[in-house]
Phi, psi and omega in degrees: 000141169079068186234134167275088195256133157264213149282168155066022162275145176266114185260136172291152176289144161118055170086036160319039204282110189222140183266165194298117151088055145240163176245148212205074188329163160305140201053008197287171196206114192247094184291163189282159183079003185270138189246146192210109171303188180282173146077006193251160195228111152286121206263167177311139184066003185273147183233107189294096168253347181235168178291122227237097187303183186294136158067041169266189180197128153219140193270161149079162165281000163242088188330136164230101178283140201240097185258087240222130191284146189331128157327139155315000000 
């Protein structure tokens, strides 16, 4: 719920999971089987290929996931 999509995103066909309160630059691109926690941020153009835990974050057309600890 509550999610942000900009344009011209691809989510690939096929078991897709993306969570709460996340956002999804413009052109980001998403393979089928990826699962994307809550509260995480894509970045533009970024190509999702693995599974993304909760308050993560990715960057580049060569995924780099960022991983940053939970809020208090």
């Amino acid at each position: 719920k509550k999610c942000r999509i900009y344009h011209q995103v691809t989510i690939a066909d096929g078991n897709v999971t993306i969570g709460d309160y996340t956002e999804i630059g413009a052109g980001a691109k998403i393979l089928s089987g990826v699962k994307i926690g809550s509260h995480c941020h894509i970045g533009a153009n970024a190509v999702v290929v693995e599974d993304m835990p909760d308050y993560s974050t990715c960057v580049l057309s060569k995924p780099r996931i960022i991983i940053k600890p939970k809020p208090n």
